[in-house]
Amino acid sequence: MKFRPLYFAILILTAVFCNSQNRIIDSLINRYKLNNQDTLTIIKLNESLINFYNNSLTDSAEYYATKALRFHKDDNIYIARTYNVVANCLFLKGVYTVVIKNYLTALRIYEKFNYKTGIANCFNNLGNVYRKQNYFTEAISFHNKALNIRSTMRDTANIALSYNNLGNVYQAKKNYAQAINFYEKSIMLKRQMKDTFSVMVGLDNLGGLYCEMENCEKAKSLLYEANSLIKLLNVNTEDVSINEINLCYAHYICGDIKTAKKYGLSAVNRAEKYQDIDTRLGGYKHLTDIYTAERDFKAALFYLDKYNRLKDSIFNLDNTKKLLAEQFQYNLDKQAEAIKLEQIKKDAEANVEKQKQKQTIFLISCILIIMVLFVFYAFWAYYKKEKVSKQVIAQNHLISQKQKEIIDSINYAKRIQSAILPDDESFIGQFSDGFVYYQPKDIVSGDLYWFAKVTTTTQNPLNFKVVAVADCTGHGVPGAFMSMLSVQLLNESIKNPMINSPQDLLHYMNNRILTDLHKSHNLKINDGLDIAVAAIDYNNNVLYYSGANRPLWLLREERIIEYKATKAAIGGLTDINHTYESNSIDLIKGDKIYLFTDGITDQFGGTKDKKFTKLKLKELIEQCSNLPLAQQKEEIKSKLMAWQGNTEQTDDILILGFEF
């Protein structure tokens, strides 16, 4: 029987796994070493060696992790991860003394940078090492330290991992009630997170526990459920061998010797190939019992010999650990003896000095003279320092004044920008219901929204309410300049008799921006904007939409219909005669229309620091589709703030909605 601690809480990277290992690593070393960027080299090596480890190539991972340590000059998070990989590989081989040394080295670096995730992972790994050596009190202490940090960080995935590992310790202590409690808590959290792989691991552990309790039917039920998840996930060889060794033991205690032998032989073959010492030990022990039950004593003795040899090798590793401890104590004793001899020498020198009082007095006199000169020099240096300090203070004051003037200017620019954009309440008042969620990243913004009432100049004039949402290149001051130019062009467009549709409007803006920003033949500016324009004809219940890289969403019967934009910006690298697609949408009473920039969907956050995405925004709006739009705004704002957490705002955020 074997259980899984999930002890390797390291960063999973997505580097591509290539056929030639040496060629990949050597090319990385050559490329980055030439640029003298050792940290980048370690990062790239970490990407590859973790990929080796995830594919059960522990020897390759250990070799290249050791190679990465050659670039270790200054402590950093990445070198700590490398130490973790070395320890993880050696853990599988049972070299526990070196494992602890590497984990403690990684822990020291993580504590230096107060990197709480890394600290918790090291506590977790040390707990697993001490559990393997049957130091259960120390193991529980380390796992509880990891759990406390993860609970403070609300790291649900790793909280479940700590529960799992505490279950491992209590199982090893034969405290089955506590072990079951922790295993079930871990599985419950992982099911809530829909983490199928970790659920499989928990089921395997719980099944192995019921094997120890000789509840074979319960054990088989859990283990076969785990086996079905292994097949579904197509996981690596180590996971298969662990599940098979547990199934071997479950069938053995149920009396199904034939099936037990099948799983035992398969597990041992895989474990021998990948040097999994725990699975090999369990497999040799179970196969010895199985062949004994079949009265095949030759085979039983064969696996018993393998079991004893492997166990002896582990015992020898423990002896090595004790020898190292004795060597350490020996070094301490030698140091104490050296200190004692040094003290005797000092005492002898003191007696000699007492006999040379005249020489001592002369020496002290010289020292006093030197001290007087030093004090004089110190006062002179202090005077010079004070003079320089006053100059620095004056310069800092000047810088502060200039900074205040710049901030005041930008704040004034914000008031100007706010004045040219529609007032929120006035905009909402144009519709039966609506909202505007506008949150610039900086003081001023590159996002804008615009509203106008327009009458066409066609033969049969139509009255429209026109709404636009735009995202100009950049944010802050550059984006604000672009947004003001865009508002000016939008205002000019409604006075142009040649513009009678959103499609015409986009063509006009593209032409003007490309023309106005390229007046100088010596200067080429690639700035532009993405925009969505919607024109609502209330007489005919029709909405006309055109977009440049920004879509329009229509919410009807709790489902969002997306109308895609033309994949081209306004200005920038777009051709001056580019044609923008037009959409005609029949509306019904109660339809809700949403326009937004990419700031909300590109906001990083969550437990894995990923983008919020259009899919999450769409699901959120559909979930609260029956709420008034003002309440929808609060729901969107609340969910986005929770997602963002302490992460810096990525871009300007703008989304508006209104009801037909």
Tab-separated table of N, CA, C and O in Angstrom, residues 12 40 169 356 377 496 500 592:
chain	number	residue	atom	x	y	z
A	12	ILE	N	4.171	25.298	-11.862
A	12	ILE	CA	4.034	24.470	-13.061
A	12	ILE	C	4.155	25.384	-14.269
A	12	ILE	O	3.353	26.269	-14.484
A	40	LEU	N	17.898	35.363	-15.887
A	40	LEU	CA	17.095	34.871	-17.007
A	40	LEU	C	17.474	33.446	-17.364
A	40	LEU	O	16.629	32.626	-17.722
A	169	VAL	N	0.131	11.941	7.520
A	169	VAL	CA	0.843	11.766	8.790
A	169	VAL	C	0.016	10.936	9.762
A	169	VAL	O	0.515	9.990	10.384
A	356	LYS	N	55.538	45.422	29.688
A	356	LYS	CA	55.975	46.439	28.708
A	356	LYS	C	55.110	47.689	28.843
A	356	LYS	O	54.563	48.197	27.880
A	377	TYR	N	39.022	65.645	11.745
A	377	TYR	CA	38.603	65.282	10.389
A	377	TYR	C	37.092	65.002	10.337
A	377	TYR	O	36.399	65.379	9.389
A	496	ASN	N	-21.853	66.620	-40.173
A	496	ASN	CA	-21.468	66.354	-41.564
A	496	ASN	C	-22.654	65.729	-42.300
A	496	ASN	O	-23.124	64.641	-41.942
A	500	ASN	N	-24.530	59.286	-42.482
A	500	ASN	CA	-25.905	58.897	-42.166
A	500	ASN	C	-25.985	57.517	-41.510
A	500	ASN	O	-27.061	56.934	-41.427
A	592	LYS	N	-31.639	44.769	-23.753
A	592	LYS	CA	-30.573	45.545	-23.095
A	592	LYS	C	-29.320	45.467	-23.962
A	592	LYS	O	-28.953	44.390	-24.436
